[in-house]
Coordinates of C-alpha atoms and ligand atoms in Angstrom, one line a residue:
X845 CA 0.0 0.0 -0.2
X846 CA 1.2 3.5 -0.5
X847 CA 1.0 6.1 2.1
X848 CA 0.4 9.4 1.0
X849 CA -0.3 11.1 4.0
X850 CA 2.2 11.3 7.3
X851 CA -0.9 10.5 9.3
X852 CA -1.1 6.9 8.2
X853 CA 2.3 6.1 8.8
X854 CA 1.9 5.7 12.4
X855 CA 3.7 9.0 13.8
X856 CA 2.6 9.9 17.1
X857 CA 1.0 13.1 17.1
X858 CA 4.3 15.4 18.5
X859 CA 6.3 14.2 15.0
X860 CA 3.1 15.2 12.9
X861 CA 2.9 18.9 15.0
X862 CA 7.0 18.9 13.9
X863 CA 6.3 18.2 10.3
X864 CA 3.6 20.9 10.0
X865 CA 5.5 23.2 11.2
X866 CA 8.2 22.2 8.5
X867 CA 6.0 22.9 6.0
X868 CA 5.7 19.4 4.9
X869 CA 2.7 18.2 3.1
X870 CA 3.3 14.4 2.4
X871 CA 5.7 11.9 2.8
X872 CA 8.7 11.9 -0.1
X873 CA 8.5 8.0 -1.1
X874 CA 11.8 6.6 0.8
X875 CA 9.6 8.3 3.9
X876 CA 6.4 6.2 3.3
X877 CA 8.0 3.3 2.0
X878 CA 10.3 3.4 5.4
X879 CA 8.6 4.8 8.4
X880 CA 6.0 2.2 9.1
X881 CA 8.5 -0.6 9.1
X882 CA 11.2 1.2 10.9
X883 CA 8.7 2.0 13.6
X884 CA 8.2 -1.5 13.9
X885 CA 12.2 -1.6 14.7
X886 CA 13.1 -3.2 11.1
X887 CA 16.4 -3.4 9.9
X888 CA 16.8 -1.2 6.8
X889 CA 19.1 -1.1 3.7
X890 CA 18.5 2.3 2.1
X891 CA 19.9 2.9 -1.3
X892 CA 19.4 6.6 -1.2
X893 CA 21.4 9.7 -1.6
X894 CA 20.2 13.7 0.0
X895 CA 17.5 15.5 -1.7
X896 CA 15.0 12.2 -1.1
X897 CA 14.1 13.3 2.4
X898 CA 15.8 10.3 4.2
X899 CA 17.2 12.4 7.1
X900 CA 13.4 12.2 8.0
X901 CA 12.9 8.8 7.5
X902 CA 15.0 8.0 9.7
X903 CA 15.0 10.7 12.4
X904 CA 11.0 10.2 12.9
X905 CA 10.8 6.5 13.7
X906 CA 14.2 6.9 15.5
X907 CA 12.8 9.8 17.9
X908 CA 9.3 8.2 18.2
X909 CA 10.7 4.8 19.4
X910 CA 13.0 6.3 21.8
X911 CA 10.5 8.5 23.7
X912 CA 8.0 5.8 23.3
X913 CA 10.2 3.3 25.0
X914 CA 11.5 5.7 27.6
X915 CA 15.0 4.8 29.2
X916 CA 16.9 7.0 31.9
X917 CA 20.1 8.5 30.2
X918 CA 23.5 7.5 31.4
X919 CA 26.6 9.5 31.4
X920 CA 28.1 8.9 28.2
X921 CA 26.2 7.2 26.5
X922 CA 23.7 7.8 23.1
X923 CA 20.9 5.4 22.9
X924 CA 21.0 6.3 19.1
X925 CA 23.6 7.0 16.9
X926 CA 24.1 8.2 13.2
X927 CA 27.7 8.1 11.6
X928 CA 28.1 10.3 8.6
X929 CA 31.4 11.2 6.6
X930 CA 31.1 15.0 6.7
X931 CA 31.0 18.0 9.3
X932 CA 28.3 19.3 6.7
X933 CA 26.6 16.8 6.4
X934 CA 26.6 15.6 10.5
X935 CA 25.6 18.8 11.4
X936 CA 22.8 19.1 9.2
X937 CA 21.5 15.3 10.4
X938 CA 21.7 17.1 13.5
X939 CA 20.0 20.2 12.9
X940 CA 16.9 17.8 11.3
X941 CA 16.7 16.1 14.3
X942 CA 16.1 19.4 16.3
X943 CA 13.5 20.5 13.9
X944 CA 11.8 16.5 13.7
X945 CA 11.8 16.2 17.6
X946 CA 10.2 19.6 17.9
X947 CA 7.9 20.0 21.3
X948 CA 9.3 17.1 22.5
X949 CA 12.4 16.7 25.8
X950 CA 15.2 14.7 23.1
X951 CA 18.5 15.6 23.8
X952 CA 21.4 16.0 21.1
X953 CA 24.7 16.3 20.8
X954 CA 27.0 16.5 17.5
X955 CA 30.7 15.5 17.6
X956 CA 32.7 15.9 14.5
X957 CA 37.1 16.8 13.9
X958 CA 38.3 20.1 13.5
X959 CA 37.1 21.6 16.2
X960 CA 38.2 21.9 19.9
X961 CA 36.4 18.4 21.8
X962 CA 35.7 20.3 25.3
X963 CA 32.2 21.2 24.3
X964 CA 31.8 17.6 22.6
X965 CA 33.0 15.9 25.8
X966 CA 30.5 18.6 27.5
X967 CA 28.1 17.6 25.7
X968 CA 27.7 13.8 26.6
X969 CA 28.7 14.3 29.8
X970 CA 25.0 13.4 30.9
X971 CA 24.0 11.0 28.1
X972 CA 21.8 11.6 25.1
X973 CA 19.1 10.8 23.1
X974 CA 21.2 10.9 20.0
X975 CA 24.1 11.7 18.9
X976 CA 25.6 12.2 15.4
X977 CA 28.9 11.7 14.7
X978 CA 31.8 11.7 12.2
X979 CA 33.8 8.4 12.3
X980 CA 37.6 9.8 13.3
X981 CA 36.1 11.9 15.7
X982 CA 33.5 9.6 17.6
X983 CA 36.4 7.1 17.5
X984 CA 39.0 9.7 19.0
X985 CA 36.1 10.6 22.0
X986 CA 35.1 7.2 22.7
X987 CA 39.1 6.3 23.6
X988 CA 39.0 9.7 25.5
X989 CA 36.1 7.8 27.6
X990 CA 34.0 10.6 27.0
X991 CA 32.1 8.4 24.8
X992 CA 30.4 5.2 25.6
X993 CA 28.5 3.2 22.7
X994 CA 27.2 0.5 24.8
X995 CA 23.6 1.1 25.4
X996 CA 23.1 2.1 21.7
X997 CA 20.0 1.0 20.7
X998 CA 19.2 2.9 17.1
X999 CA 22.1 3.1 14.7
X1000 CA 22.4 4.9 11.6
X1001 CA 25.2 4.8 8.7
X1002 CA 24.4 7.2 6.5
X1003 CA 26.6 7.4 3.2
X1004 CA 28.2 4.7 3.4
X1005 CA 29.6 4.9 -0.3
X1006 CA 30.9 8.1 0.7
X1007 CA 32.7 6.9 3.7
X1008 CA 34.7 4.1 1.8
X1009 CA 35.6 6.5 -0.8
X1010 CA 37.0 8.5 2.6
X1011 CA 39.3 6.2 3.8
X1012 CA 36.6 5.6 6.8
X1013 CA 35.2 2.0 6.3
X1014 CA 38.1 0.8 9.2
X1015 CA 36.9 3.4 11.5
X1016 CA 33.7 2.0 10.5
X1017 CA 34.3 -1.2 11.3
X1018 CA 35.7 -0.2 14.6
X1019 CA 32.6 1.6 15.5
X1020 CA 30.3 -2.1 14.8
X1021 CA 32.6 -3.7 16.7
X1022 CA 31.9 -1.4 19.9
X1023 CA 28.0 -1.6 19.2
X1024 CA 25.4 -3.9 21.3
X1025 CA 24.6 -7.1 19.3
X1026 CA 21.2 -6.1 20.2
X1027 CA 20.0 -3.1 18.3
X1028 CA 18.0 -1.9 15.1
X1029 CA 20.5 -1.0 12.1
X1030 CA 20.2 1.3 9.3
X1031 CA 22.4 1.5 6.4
X1032 CA 22.1 4.7 3.7
X1033 CA 24.3 4.2 0.4
X1034 CA 23.9 6.2 -2.7
X1035 CA 25.5 3.6 -4.8
X1036 CA 26.0 -0.6 -3.8
X1037 CA 30.0 -1.3 -4.0
X1038 CA 30.6 -4.6 -3.2
X1039 CA 32.2 -4.0 -0.1
X1040 CA 29.1 -1.5 1.1
X1041 CA 27.2 -5.4 -0.1
X1042 CA 29.7 -7.2 2.2
X1043 CA 29.0 -4.3 5.1
X1044 CA 25.3 -5.1 4.7
X1045 CA 25.3 -8.3 4.6
X1046 CA 27.4 -8.8 7.8
X1047 CA 25.7 -5.7 9.7
X1048 CA 21.6 -6.0 9.1
X1049 CA 19.4 -8.6 9.8
X1050 CA 16.6 -9.6 7.6
X1051 CA 16.7 -5.7 6.5
X1052 CA 13.6 -3.9 4.3
X1053 CA 15.4 -2.9 1.0
X1054 CA 14.6 0.1 -0.2
X1055 CA 15.7 1.6 -4.0
X1056 CA 15.1 5.4 -4.2
X1057 CA 16.7 6.9 -7.3
X1058 CA 16.1 10.7 -6.6
X1059 CA 17.7 11.4 -10.1
X1060 CA 14.7 11.3 -12.4
X1061 CA 11.8 13.7 -10.2
X1062 CA 14.7 15.6 -9.6
X1063 CA 16.1 16.4 -13.1
X1064 CA 12.4 17.3 -14.8
X1065 CA 12.4 20.1 -12.5
X1066 CA 15.9 21.7 -13.7
X1067 CA 17.0 23.0 -17.1
X1068 CA 19.7 22.2 -18.3
X1069 CA 21.9 23.8 -20.3
X1070 CA 26.0 23.4 -22.1
X1071 CA 27.9 26.3 -22.9
X1072 CA 31.1 25.5 -25.0
X1073 CA 34.0 27.7 -23.9
X1074 CA 37.8 27.8 -24.0
X1075 CA 39.0 27.0 -20.6
X1076 CA 40.8 30.3 -20.7
X1077 CA 37.4 32.1 -21.1
X1078 CA 35.4 30.1 -18.5
X1079 CA 35.6 32.9 -15.4
X1080 CA 34.5 35.8 -17.8
X1081 CA 32.0 33.8 -18.9
X1082 CA 30.7 32.8 -15.2
X1083 CA 31.0 36.6 -14.4
X1084 CA 28.8 37.5 -17.3
X1085 CA 26.6 34.9 -16.7
X1086 CA 25.5 35.5 -13.2
X1087 CA 25.3 39.1 -14.1
X1088 CA 23.1 38.2 -17.5
X1089 CA 20.8 35.3 -15.6
X1090 CA 18.6 36.0 -12.9
X1091 CA 20.7 34.3 -10.4
X1092 CA 19.3 34.4 -6.7
X1093 CA 21.2 32.1 -5.1
X1094 CA 24.4 29.3 -6.8
X1095 CA 26.6 27.2 -6.2
X1096 CA 29.5 27.0 -8.6
X1097 CA 31.8 23.6 -8.1
X1098 CA 35.0 23.4 -9.1
X1099 CA 36.9 20.0 -9.2
X1100 CA 39.7 21.4 -7.2
X1101 CA 40.6 23.5 -4.2
X1102 CA 43.1 25.3 -6.0
X1103 CA 40.1 26.1 -8.7
X1104 CA 37.6 27.1 -6.3
X1105 CA 39.7 30.3 -4.9
X1106 CA 40.9 31.6 -7.9
X1107 CA 36.9 31.4 -9.2
X1108 CA 36.3 33.2 -5.8
X1109 CA 39.0 35.6 -6.9
X1110 CA 38.1 36.5 -10.6
X1111 CA 34.6 37.3 -8.9
X1112 CA 35.5 39.4 -6.7
X1113 CA 37.6 40.8 -8.9
X1114 CA 34.3 41.9 -11.2
X1115 CA 32.6 42.9 -8.2
X1116 CA 31.0 39.8 -7.3
X1117 CA 31.2 38.4 -3.8
X1118 CA 31.2 34.7 -3.1
X1119 CA 32.1 32.1 -0.4
X1120 CA 34.5 29.1 -0.8
X1121 CA 34.3 26.0 0.8
X1122 CA 36.4 23.2 0.5
X1123 CA 38.6 20.7 2.5
X1124 CA 41.5 23.1 3.7
X1125 CA 39.2 25.7 5.1
X1126 CA 38.9 25.6 9.2
X1127 CA 36.0 24.5 10.2
X1128 CA 34.6 27.9 11.5
X1129 CA 35.6 29.4 8.8
X1130 CA 33.0 26.8 6.2
X1131 CA 30.5 27.3 9.1
X1132 CA 30.6 30.8 8.6
X1133 CA 30.4 30.8 4.8
X1134 CA 27.4 28.2 5.2
X1135 CA 25.7 30.3 7.4
X1136 CA 26.3 33.2 5.2
X1137 CA 24.9 31.6 1.9
X1138 CA 22.3 30.0 3.9
X1139 CA 21.2 33.3 5.0
X1140 CA 21.5 35.0 1.4
X1141 CA 24.2 37.5 2.4
X1142 CA 26.5 35.7 0.2
X1143 CA 24.3 34.5 -2.5
X1144 CA 27.1 32.2 -4.3
X1145 CA 28.8 29.5 -2.6
X1146 CA 31.9 28.3 -4.8
X1147 CA 32.8 25.0 -4.1
X1148 CA 34.4 21.7 -4.5
X1149 CA 32.2 18.0 -4.5
X1150 CA 33.9 16.6 -1.4
X1151 CA 32.5 20.1 1.0
X1152 CA 29.3 20.1 -1.0
X1153 CA 28.5 17.1 -0.4
X1154 CA 25.1 16.6 1.9
X1155 CA 24.6 20.4 1.9
X1156 CA 20.7 21.0 1.1
X1157 CA 19.7 24.9 0.8
X1158 CA 16.7 25.4 -0.6
X1159 CA 16.2 27.9 -3.1
X1160 CA 19.1 27.5 -4.9
X1161 CA 18.0 29.0 -8.8
X1162 CA 21.5 27.8 -10.5
X1163 CA 24.2 25.4 -10.1
X1164 CA 27.2 26.3 -12.4
X1165 CA 29.3 23.6 -13.3
X1166 CA 32.5 25.3 -13.7
X1167 CA 34.4 22.2 -15.0
X1168 CA 33.2 18.5 -15.6
X1169 CA 33.6 16.2 -12.9
X1170 CA 35.3 13.0 -13.4
X1171 CA 32.7 11.0 -12.2
X1172 CA 29.3 11.2 -14.0
X1173 CA 27.2 10.4 -11.0
X1174 CA 28.7 14.0 -9.2
X1175 CA 26.9 16.0 -11.9
X1176 CA 23.7 14.6 -11.0
X1177 CA 25.1 15.1 -7.2
X1178 CA 25.6 18.9 -8.0
X1179 CA 22.7 19.5 -9.9
X1180 CA 20.3 18.2 -7.7
X1181 CA 21.7 21.0 -5.3
X1182 CA 19.0 23.0 -7.4
X1183 CA 15.1 22.3 -7.9
X1184 CA 14.9 21.2 -4.4
X1185 CA 11.2 20.3 -2.5
X1186 CA 10.0 20.9 -5.6
X1187 CA 11.3 23.6 -7.4
X1188 CA 12.6 23.9 -11.0
X1189 CA 16.0 25.4 -11.3
X1190 CA 18.7 25.9 -13.9
X1191 CA 22.0 23.9 -13.9
X1192 CA 24.8 25.8 -16.5
X1193 CA 27.6 23.6 -17.7
X1194 CA 31.0 24.9 -19.4
X1195 CA 32.7 22.1 -21.5
X1196 CA 36.5 23.0 -22.7
X1197 CA 37.9 20.9 -25.4
X1198 CA 39.9 18.7 -23.1
X1199 CA 36.5 17.8 -21.3
X1200 CA 34.3 16.5 -24.0
X1201 CA 35.0 13.2 -23.0
X1202 CA 33.8 13.6 -19.6
X1203 CA 30.5 15.4 -21.3
X1204 CA 30.0 12.3 -22.9
X1205 CA 30.1 10.3 -19.7
X1206 CA 27.5 12.4 -18.1
X1207 CA 25.3 12.4 -21.2
X1208 CA 25.5 8.7 -21.2
X1209 CA 24.0 8.7 -17.9
X1210 CA 21.9 11.2 -18.4
X1211 CA 20.7 9.1 -21.4
X1212 CA 20.7 12.3 -23.1
X1213 CA 21.8 15.5 -24.0
X1214 CA 22.4 18.6 -22.8
X1215 CA 21.1 21.6 -24.7
X1216 CA 23.9 23.7 -26.2
X1217 CA 23.3 27.6 -25.7
X1218 CA 25.5 28.5 -29.0
X1219 CA 25.2 31.8 -28.7
X1220 CA 27.4 34.1 -25.8
X1221 CA 30.2 36.4 -25.8
X1222 CA 33.0 33.8 -25.4
X1223 CA 31.8 31.0 -27.8
X1224 CA 34.7 30.6 -30.3
X1225 CA 36.9 33.1 -28.1
X1226 CA 40.6 31.8 -28.0
X1227 CA 43.2 33.6 -26.1
X1228 CA 46.4 32.0 -25.1
X1229 CA 46.2 31.2 -21.5
X1230 CA 48.7 33.3 -18.6
X1231 CA 51.2 32.2 -16.7
X1232 CA 48.6 32.1 -13.6
X1233 CA 46.2 29.4 -15.9
X1234 CA 48.9 27.5 -16.8
X1235 CA 50.2 27.3 -12.9
X1236 CA 46.5 26.3 -12.4
X1237 CA 46.4 23.6 -14.9
X1238 CA 49.2 21.8 -13.5
X1239 CA 47.7 21.8 -9.9
X1240 CA 44.3 20.8 -11.5
X1241 CA 46.4 17.6 -13.2
X1242 CA 48.0 16.5 -10.3
X1243 CA 44.9 16.4 -8.6
X1244 CA 42.8 14.9 -11.1
X1245 CA 45.7 12.0 -11.3
X1246 CA 45.3 11.5 -8.0
X1247 CA 41.7 11.3 -8.2
X1248 CA 41.7 9.0 -11.0
X1249 CA 44.1 6.6 -9.1
X1250 CA 41.9 6.6 -6.1
X1251 CA 39.0 6.2 -8.6
X1252 CA 40.6 2.7 -9.9
X1253 CA 41.5 1.4 -6.7
X1254 CA 38.6 1.8 -5.2
X1255 CA 36.6 -0.1 -8.5
X1256 CA 33.7 2.6 -8.1
X1257 CA 31.8 4.5 -10.7
X1258 CA 30.4 4.0 -14.3
X1259 CA 32.6 2.8 -17.5
X1260 CA 32.8 5.3 -19.8
X1261 CA 30.0 5.4 -22.3
X1262 CA 31.2 3.9 -25.5
X1263 CA 31.3 7.0 -27.9
X1264 CA 28.0 7.2 -30.2
X1265 CA 25.6 5.6 -27.8
X1266 CA 24.2 8.6 -26.6
X1267 CA 20.6 8.8 -27.4
X1268 CA 19.4 12.7 -28.8
X1269 CA 16.0 12.8 -26.8
X1270 CA 16.0 15.8 -25.0
X1271 CA 13.3 17.2 -27.2
X1272 CA 15.9 19.9 -28.2
X1273 CA 16.1 20.7 -32.6
X1274 CA 19.1 18.1 -33.6
X1275 CA 20.9 21.1 -35.5
X1276 CA 21.5 23.0 -31.8
X1277 CA 24.1 20.6 -30.8
X1278 CA 27.1 21.6 -33.0
X1279 CA 28.5 18.4 -35.4
X1280 CA 31.0 16.3 -33.9
X1281 CA 34.2 18.2 -33.0
X1282 CA 33.4 21.4 -34.8
X1283 CA 32.0 23.7 -32.6
X1284 CA 33.9 26.1 -32.9
X1285 CA 33.9 26.0 -36.9
X1286 CA 32.1 28.7 -38.5
X1287 CA 31.8 30.8 -35.3
X1288 CA 33.2 34.1 -35.0
X1289 CA 35.5 35.3 -32.6
X1290 CA 34.7 38.4 -31.1
X1291 CA 38.1 39.4 -30.2
X1292 CA 41.4 39.0 -32.2
X1293 CA 42.7 35.8 -30.3
X1294 CA 45.6 38.2 -28.8
X1295 CA 43.5 40.4 -27.5
X1296 CA 43.3 38.7 -23.8
X1297 CA 39.3 38.7 -22.1
X1298 CA 39.5 40.7 -18.8
X1299 CA 36.8 40.2 -16.3
X1300 CA 34.7 42.8 -17.5
X1301 CA 31.9 41.8 -19.5
X1302 CA 31.9 42.8 -22.9
X1303 CA 30.3 46.2 -23.2
X1304 CA 27.2 44.2 -25.6
X1305 CA 27.1 40.4 -24.7
X1306 CA 25.0 38.0 -27.0
X1307 CA 21.7 37.5 -25.0
X1308 CA 22.3 33.8 -24.5
X1309 CA 19.8 32.0 -26.4
X1310 CA 18.4 29.5 -25.2
X1311 CA 17.6 26.1 -27.4
X1312 CA 15.6 24.9 -24.5
X1313 CA 12.5 26.0 -23.2
X1314 CA 12.8 27.6 -20.0
X1315 CA 11.4 27.7 -16.7
X1316 CA 8.1 27.0 -17.4
X1317 CA 8.4 24.1 -19.2
X1318 CA 9.9 21.2 -17.3
X1319 CA 7.3 20.4 -15.2
X1320 CA 6.7 17.1 -13.2
X1321 CA 4.3 15.2 -15.6
X1322 CA 6.5 16.3 -18.3
X1323 CA 7.7 13.0 -19.7
X1324 CA 10.7 11.4 -18.1
X1325 CA 14.0 10.5 -19.6
X1326 CA 14.7 7.2 -19.8
X1327 CA 18.1 6.9 -17.3
X1328 CA 20.3 3.7 -18.4
X1329 CA 21.4 4.2 -14.8
X1330 CA 21.1 1.4 -12.0
X1331 CA 17.6 0.0 -12.3
X1332 CA 15.9 2.4 -15.4
X1333 CA 12.6 2.0 -13.2
X1334 CA 10.9 5.1 -11.9
X1335 CA 10.7 5.5 -8.1
X1336 CA 7.0 5.0 -7.7
X1337 CA 6.8 1.5 -9.5
X1338 CA 9.8 0.7 -7.1
X1339 CA 8.0 2.0 -4.2
X1340 CA 4.7 0.0 -5.5
X1341 CA 7.3 -2.8 -5.6
X1342 CA 8.2 -2.7 -2.1
X1343 CA 5.2 -1.9 -0.8
X1344 CA 3.0 -4.5 -2.6
X1345 CA 5.7 -6.8 -1.9
X1346 CA 5.1 -5.7 2.0
X1347 CA 1.6 -5.0 2.2
Ligands
AMP2635 P1 17.4 14.9 2.7 O1 17.4 14.1 1.8 O2 16.9 14.1 4.1 O3 18.6 15.5 2.9 O4 15.8 15.9 2.4 C1 16.2 16.9 1.4 C2 15.0 17.9 1.4 O5 14.1 17.7 1.8 C3 15.7 18.7 3.0 O6 15.8 20.1 2.6 C4 14.3 18.3 3.5 O7 13.9 19.5 4.7 C5 13.2 18.3 2.7 N1 11.9 17.5 3.1 C6 12.1 16.3 3.5 N2 11.1 15.5 3.8 C7 10.1 16.3 3.4 C8 8.8 16.1 2.7 N3 7.9 15.3 3.4 N4 8.4 17.7 2.0 C9 8.8 18.4 2.1 N5 10.1 18.3 2.0 C10 11.2 17.2 2.9

């Protein structure tokens, strides 16, 4: 049976009130598929990522089970534990527990690295109902005697594949070994590499399995566009588009930390202030940047993929892919930052000559091509790279090599798309894509190749011409593109299958 309202899921009145306060009208597919079973104490293997509403799916039943089975809090002990890969995600989960336990007496603590331990030790002194933690700091505080995991009744591992990527799997195993045998266990992972399958087998007992793909429902609401642009002109094009398009709040994704800093610097020179987050920024700095972004004080955020993982800010109007990601799935994660909670959004991607291979992989994953904006002030503009840009490129190449080395050793990710397998079904006129390899042909350079393009926008830039219909067109009921990823089934059919099987 498909539950179409929160009341029918068996949630307690204070949770329903908290949900009303959040403004949620009906459960997302993962919520209706999991909440009744989780309330009954069942284990869960959830294949789902950020944006599906999975946090509420695990937080609401956890809160309810603990409140309905009261137990005395004990010093240093947590009744439930959530393990998450990044500080940002941990903080966000903690904030979700705060929101969903509104009106109840529910004690929380959140521990992560990069900040002082003392406040975290204090928070655990009298024990908590939920502890949200990153693996390293959790083990650290456990070794210090500040945390005791012997009373954990419910444990949730969030973004398990990311923990694997980040090298936390041994820490995760150590944490598991410290937990009581009798407990409820939930495991969430966006992808299922063999290590995660194995972990699930050893960790879960008769779990409910739920597979939710957020790509399709989200992607339908996003207007995607592609700009072919020389590497040396990307920053100028970004400045131009931020000024030209109705950007209210945007995330600019950079493949590298160094690149992110350079983007922010050129935006600053052009009079556009932005925040930057990447792994080299201190935690205090990252928190402040995120707060300013969330509050709309700095509406542009420049981020690397790792730092941006798990960031959940509503009303992001645009996502800019300054660089194409090395893993095609990352493209979907990135653009999913816009069009949250049913809103529409724009995803703008830059592609230089060297990135065409990466673009092909993305389009193969999407099962469609991204509409190309052919006319823009930097179309076909060539410019010799400056010394600074050559240095950037060296940094990027090095870090890409490092990333590749890692990717291969983990055996994750999708194999590159065989060329020619792309299906042009996006509803865009066939001629809007330049013929193979010749997007510059027949296009006039608006500046002589020797004249460097400065960060100011040309006096009269050509207005972007969208081949794709804008805001009004992508609708939930629009025909969906078939996605070759994972199973290719749509979310509803997955849910129907699960709930049908269970009811
Ligand atoms: P998550 O996948 O848990 O990161 O949640 C993604 C976003 O969806 C967050 O902004 C939540 O606040 C929001 N959200 C979760 N459940 C619902 C719901 N039932 N209705 C509307 N928004 C929701």
